[in-house]
Tab-separated table of C-alpha atoms in Angstrom:
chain	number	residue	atom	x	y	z
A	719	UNK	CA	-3.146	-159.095	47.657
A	720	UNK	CA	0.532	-158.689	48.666
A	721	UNK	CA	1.091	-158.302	52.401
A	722	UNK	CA	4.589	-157.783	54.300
A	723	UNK	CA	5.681	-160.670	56.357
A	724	UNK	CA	8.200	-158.723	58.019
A	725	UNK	CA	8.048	-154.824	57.834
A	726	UNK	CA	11.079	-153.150	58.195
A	727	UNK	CA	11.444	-150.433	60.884
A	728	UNK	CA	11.763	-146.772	58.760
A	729	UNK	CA	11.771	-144.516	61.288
A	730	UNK	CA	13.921	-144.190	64.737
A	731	UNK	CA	13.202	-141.982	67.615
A	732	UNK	CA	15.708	-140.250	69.960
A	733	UNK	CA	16.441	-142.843	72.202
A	734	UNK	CA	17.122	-145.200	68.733
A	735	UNK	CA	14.084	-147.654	69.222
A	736	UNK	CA	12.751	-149.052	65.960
A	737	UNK	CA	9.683	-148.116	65.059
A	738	UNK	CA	7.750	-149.598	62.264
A	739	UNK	CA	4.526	-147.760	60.597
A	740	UNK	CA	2.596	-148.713	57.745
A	741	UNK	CA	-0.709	-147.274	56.042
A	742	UNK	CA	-3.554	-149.883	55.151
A	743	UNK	CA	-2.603	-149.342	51.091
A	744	UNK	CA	0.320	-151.127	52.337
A	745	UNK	CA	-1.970	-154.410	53.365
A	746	UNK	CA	-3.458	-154.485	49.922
A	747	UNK	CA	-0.507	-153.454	47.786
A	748	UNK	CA	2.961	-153.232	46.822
A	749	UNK	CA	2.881	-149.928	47.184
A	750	UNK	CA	5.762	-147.702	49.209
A	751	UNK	CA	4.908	-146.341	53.070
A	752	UNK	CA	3.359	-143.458	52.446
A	753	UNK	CA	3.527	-141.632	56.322
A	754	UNK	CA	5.400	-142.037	59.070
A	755	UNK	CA	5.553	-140.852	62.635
A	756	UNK	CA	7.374	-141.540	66.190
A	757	UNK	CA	5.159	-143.866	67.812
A	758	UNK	CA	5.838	-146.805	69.552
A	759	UNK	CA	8.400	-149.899	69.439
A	760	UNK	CA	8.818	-152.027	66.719
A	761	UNK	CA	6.820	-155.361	67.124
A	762	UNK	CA	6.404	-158.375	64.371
A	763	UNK	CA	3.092	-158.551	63.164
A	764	UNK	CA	1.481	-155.732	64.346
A	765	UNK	CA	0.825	-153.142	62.102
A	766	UNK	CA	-0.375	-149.074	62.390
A	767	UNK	CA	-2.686	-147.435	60.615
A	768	UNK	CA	-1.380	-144.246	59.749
A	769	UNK	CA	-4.381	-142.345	58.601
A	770	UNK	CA	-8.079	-142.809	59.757
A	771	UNK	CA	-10.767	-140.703	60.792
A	772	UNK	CA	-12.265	-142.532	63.434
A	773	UNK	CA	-14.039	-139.847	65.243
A	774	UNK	CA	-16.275	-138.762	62.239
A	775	UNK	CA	-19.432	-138.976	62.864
A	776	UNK	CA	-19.778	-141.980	60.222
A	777	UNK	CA	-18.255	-143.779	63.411
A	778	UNK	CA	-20.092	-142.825	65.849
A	779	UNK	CA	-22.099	-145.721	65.833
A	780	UNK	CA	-19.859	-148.591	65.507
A	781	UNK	CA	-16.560	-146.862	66.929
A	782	UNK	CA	-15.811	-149.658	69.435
A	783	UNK	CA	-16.634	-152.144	66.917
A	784	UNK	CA	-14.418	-150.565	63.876
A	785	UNK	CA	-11.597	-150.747	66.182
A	786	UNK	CA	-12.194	-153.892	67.768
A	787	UNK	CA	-12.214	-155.646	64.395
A	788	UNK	CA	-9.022	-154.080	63.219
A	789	UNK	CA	-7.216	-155.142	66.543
A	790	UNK	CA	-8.061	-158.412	65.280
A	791	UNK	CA	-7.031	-158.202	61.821
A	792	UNK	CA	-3.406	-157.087	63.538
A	793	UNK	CA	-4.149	-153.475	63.490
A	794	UNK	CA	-3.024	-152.603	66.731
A	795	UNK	CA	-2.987	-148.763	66.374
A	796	UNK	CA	-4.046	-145.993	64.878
A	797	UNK	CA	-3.255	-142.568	64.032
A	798	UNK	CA	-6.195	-140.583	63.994
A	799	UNK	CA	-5.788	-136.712	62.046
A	800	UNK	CA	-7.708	-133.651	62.556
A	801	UNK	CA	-8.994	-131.784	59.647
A	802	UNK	CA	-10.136	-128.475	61.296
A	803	UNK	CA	-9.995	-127.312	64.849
A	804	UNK	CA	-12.903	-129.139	66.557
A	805	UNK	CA	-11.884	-132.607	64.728
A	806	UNK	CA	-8.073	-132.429	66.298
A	807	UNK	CA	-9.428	-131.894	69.749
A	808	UNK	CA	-11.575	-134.750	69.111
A	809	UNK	CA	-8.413	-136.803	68.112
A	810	UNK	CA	-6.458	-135.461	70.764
A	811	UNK	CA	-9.598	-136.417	72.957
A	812	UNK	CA	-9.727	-139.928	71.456
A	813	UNK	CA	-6.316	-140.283	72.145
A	814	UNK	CA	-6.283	-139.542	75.511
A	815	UNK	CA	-9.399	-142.516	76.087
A	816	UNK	CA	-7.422	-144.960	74.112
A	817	UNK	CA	-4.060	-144.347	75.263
A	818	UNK	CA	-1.775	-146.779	73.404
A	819	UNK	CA	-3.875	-147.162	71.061
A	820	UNK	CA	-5.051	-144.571	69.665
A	821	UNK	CA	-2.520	-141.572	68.470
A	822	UNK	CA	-3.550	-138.063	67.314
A	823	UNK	CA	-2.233	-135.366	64.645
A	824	UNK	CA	-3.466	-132.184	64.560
A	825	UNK	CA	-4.290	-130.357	61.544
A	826	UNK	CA	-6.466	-128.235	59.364
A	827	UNK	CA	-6.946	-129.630	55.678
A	828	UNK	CA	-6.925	-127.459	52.875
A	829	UNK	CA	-10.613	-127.065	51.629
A	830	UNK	CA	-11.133	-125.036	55.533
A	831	UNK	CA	-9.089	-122.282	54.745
A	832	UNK	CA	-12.067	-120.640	53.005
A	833	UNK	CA	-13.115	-120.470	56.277
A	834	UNK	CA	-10.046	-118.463	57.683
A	835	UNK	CA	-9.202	-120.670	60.400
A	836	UNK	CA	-7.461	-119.159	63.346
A	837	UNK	CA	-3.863	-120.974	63.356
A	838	UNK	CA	-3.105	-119.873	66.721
A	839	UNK	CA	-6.224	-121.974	68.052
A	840	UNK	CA	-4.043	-124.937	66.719
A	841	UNK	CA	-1.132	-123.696	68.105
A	842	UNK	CA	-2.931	-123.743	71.607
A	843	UNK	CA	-4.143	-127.519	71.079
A	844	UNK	CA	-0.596	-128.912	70.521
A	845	UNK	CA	0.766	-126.756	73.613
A	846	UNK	CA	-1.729	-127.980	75.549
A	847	UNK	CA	-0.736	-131.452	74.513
A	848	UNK	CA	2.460	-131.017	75.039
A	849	UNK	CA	5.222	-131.324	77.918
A	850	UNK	CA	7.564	-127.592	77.553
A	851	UNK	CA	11.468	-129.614	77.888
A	852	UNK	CA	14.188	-127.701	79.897
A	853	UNK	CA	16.516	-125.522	78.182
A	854	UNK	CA	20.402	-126.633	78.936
A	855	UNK	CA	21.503	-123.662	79.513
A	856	UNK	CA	20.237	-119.762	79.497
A	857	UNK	CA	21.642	-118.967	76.141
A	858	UNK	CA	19.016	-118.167	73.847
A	859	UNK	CA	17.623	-120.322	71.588
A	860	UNK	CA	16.556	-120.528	67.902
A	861	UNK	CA	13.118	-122.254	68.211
A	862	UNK	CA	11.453	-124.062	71.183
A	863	UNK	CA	12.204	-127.494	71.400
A	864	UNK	CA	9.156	-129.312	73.508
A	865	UNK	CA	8.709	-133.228	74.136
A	866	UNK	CA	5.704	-134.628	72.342
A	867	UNK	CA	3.356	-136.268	74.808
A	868	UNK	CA	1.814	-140.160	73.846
A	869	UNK	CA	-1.132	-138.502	72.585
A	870	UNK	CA	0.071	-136.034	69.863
A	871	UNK	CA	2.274	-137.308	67.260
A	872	UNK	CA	2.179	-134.999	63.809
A	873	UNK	CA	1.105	-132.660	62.625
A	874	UNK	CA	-1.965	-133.135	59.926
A	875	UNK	CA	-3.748	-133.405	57.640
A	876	UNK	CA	-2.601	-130.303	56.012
A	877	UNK	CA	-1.397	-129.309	52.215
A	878	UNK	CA	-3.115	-128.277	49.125
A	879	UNK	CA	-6.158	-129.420	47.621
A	880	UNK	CA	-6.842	-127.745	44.138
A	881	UNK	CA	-9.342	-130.057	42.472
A	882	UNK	CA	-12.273	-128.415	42.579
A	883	UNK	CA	-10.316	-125.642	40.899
A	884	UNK	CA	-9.207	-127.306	37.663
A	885	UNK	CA	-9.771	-125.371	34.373
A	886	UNK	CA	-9.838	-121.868	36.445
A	887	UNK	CA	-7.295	-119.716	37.862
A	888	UNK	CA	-8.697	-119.404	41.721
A	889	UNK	CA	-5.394	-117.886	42.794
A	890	UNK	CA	-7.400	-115.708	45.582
A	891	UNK	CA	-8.636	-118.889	46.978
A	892	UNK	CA	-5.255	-120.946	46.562
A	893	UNK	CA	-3.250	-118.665	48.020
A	894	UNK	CA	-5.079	-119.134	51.835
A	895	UNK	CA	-4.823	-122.561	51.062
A	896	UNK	CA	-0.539	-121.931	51.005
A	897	UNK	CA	-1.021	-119.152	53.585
A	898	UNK	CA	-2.545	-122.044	55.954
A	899	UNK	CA	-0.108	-124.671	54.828
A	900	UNK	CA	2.647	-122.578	55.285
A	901	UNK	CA	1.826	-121.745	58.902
A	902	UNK	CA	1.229	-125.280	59.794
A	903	UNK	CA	4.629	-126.173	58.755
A	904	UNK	CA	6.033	-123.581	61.116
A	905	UNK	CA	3.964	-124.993	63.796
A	906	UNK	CA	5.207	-128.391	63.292
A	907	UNK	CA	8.985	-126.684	62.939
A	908	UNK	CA	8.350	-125.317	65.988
A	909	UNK	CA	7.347	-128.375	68.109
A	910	UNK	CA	9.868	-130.769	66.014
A	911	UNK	CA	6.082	-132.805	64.687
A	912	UNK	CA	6.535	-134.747	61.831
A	913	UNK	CA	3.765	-134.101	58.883
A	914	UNK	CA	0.656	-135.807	57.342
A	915	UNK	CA	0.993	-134.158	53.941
A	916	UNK	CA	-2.571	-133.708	51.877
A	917	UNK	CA	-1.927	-132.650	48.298
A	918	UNK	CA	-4.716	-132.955	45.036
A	919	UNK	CA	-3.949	-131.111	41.747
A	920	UNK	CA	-1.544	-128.689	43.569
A	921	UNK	CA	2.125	-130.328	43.601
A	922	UNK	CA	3.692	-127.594	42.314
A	923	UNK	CA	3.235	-125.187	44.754
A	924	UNK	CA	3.051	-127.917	47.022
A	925	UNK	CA	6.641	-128.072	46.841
A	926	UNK	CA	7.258	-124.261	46.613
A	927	UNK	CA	5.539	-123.718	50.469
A	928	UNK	CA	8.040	-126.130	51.175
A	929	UNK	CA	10.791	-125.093	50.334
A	930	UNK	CA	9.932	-121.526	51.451
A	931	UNK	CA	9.781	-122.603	54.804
């Protein structure tokens, strides 16, 4: 299949130092990026994998091995999403043992807000993960601005997931799904995280929590 040579850098952080991420699809395909985050300099021939769920319990065997045979393939690093509470502190705990290596995001995915997850739980992992910056000056503020630590770096997986809803209306059950999508945008407004996005059979108002935020 097609692979890059040379990927081009398509994100820059703060202090202006490329950064190039790509997803596997890219390995395989022709296919556009399809996340990014602020992670680490830009360096030929290594390449990120942007979304894996290495502490599933599917791993839990091999771990060491998954990750030791993607290092050699030239996947250097990985960022690792949550997709309810106790899976993003695992990340962010996976993170923290393979520092450099490893990267979390934090999330809930759609299909848990049946569950009525309790957003500020999230809230408290990514404070906790987080260094609180300085204001300038005493003047207040719009939003807090914090610096994200090596560990954290999105926010995700979260979005909409309507497919086991096709061919019925649902609209009790997709409207927590927006309610929860909607607060983890402000959450990743609020600590400046870029977003793994999640979206099945739901683009429309996919687009509409978007905006409204």
């Amino acid at each position: 299949g097609h692979r890059r040579k040379n990927p081009r850098p398509i994100y820059e952080t703060n202090d202006s130092i490329p950064t190039t991420v790509i997803s596997t699809f890219d390995l395989i395909s022709q296919g556009s990026t399809l996340q990014y985050c602020k992670v680490l300099p830009y360096k030929t021939n290594m390449y990120i994998d942007t979304h894996c769920h290495l502490n599933f319990p599917q791993y839990d065997a091999d771990q060491a091995m998954v990750i030791g045979n993607a290092k050699k393939a030239g996947v250097k690093q990985f960022i690792n999403p949550g997709v309810d509470l106790f899976s993003s502190l695992q990340a962010v705990n996976l993170a923290c043992k393979h520092a450099g290596v490893i990267f979390a995001a934090v999330g809930i995915h759609p299909y848990e807000a049946q569950h009525d997850p309790d957003v500020s739980q999230l809230d408290k992992i990514i404070r906790d993960g987080l260094h609180q910056s300085q204001p300038q000056s005493h003047s207040t503020v719009s939003r807090v601005t914090y610096h994200v630590s090596r560990s954290i770096v999105a926010m995700g997986e979260c979005g909409l997931d309507y497919h086991q809803y096709v061919g019925e209306e649902a609209l009790g059950k997709k409207d927590k799904q927006k309610r929860l999508f909607a607060d983890q945008l402000e959450l990743a407004l609020k600590y400046d995280l870029p977003v793994i996005f999640h979206c099945r059979d739901g683009f429309d108002d996919f687009f509409e929590v978007i905006d409204s935020v």
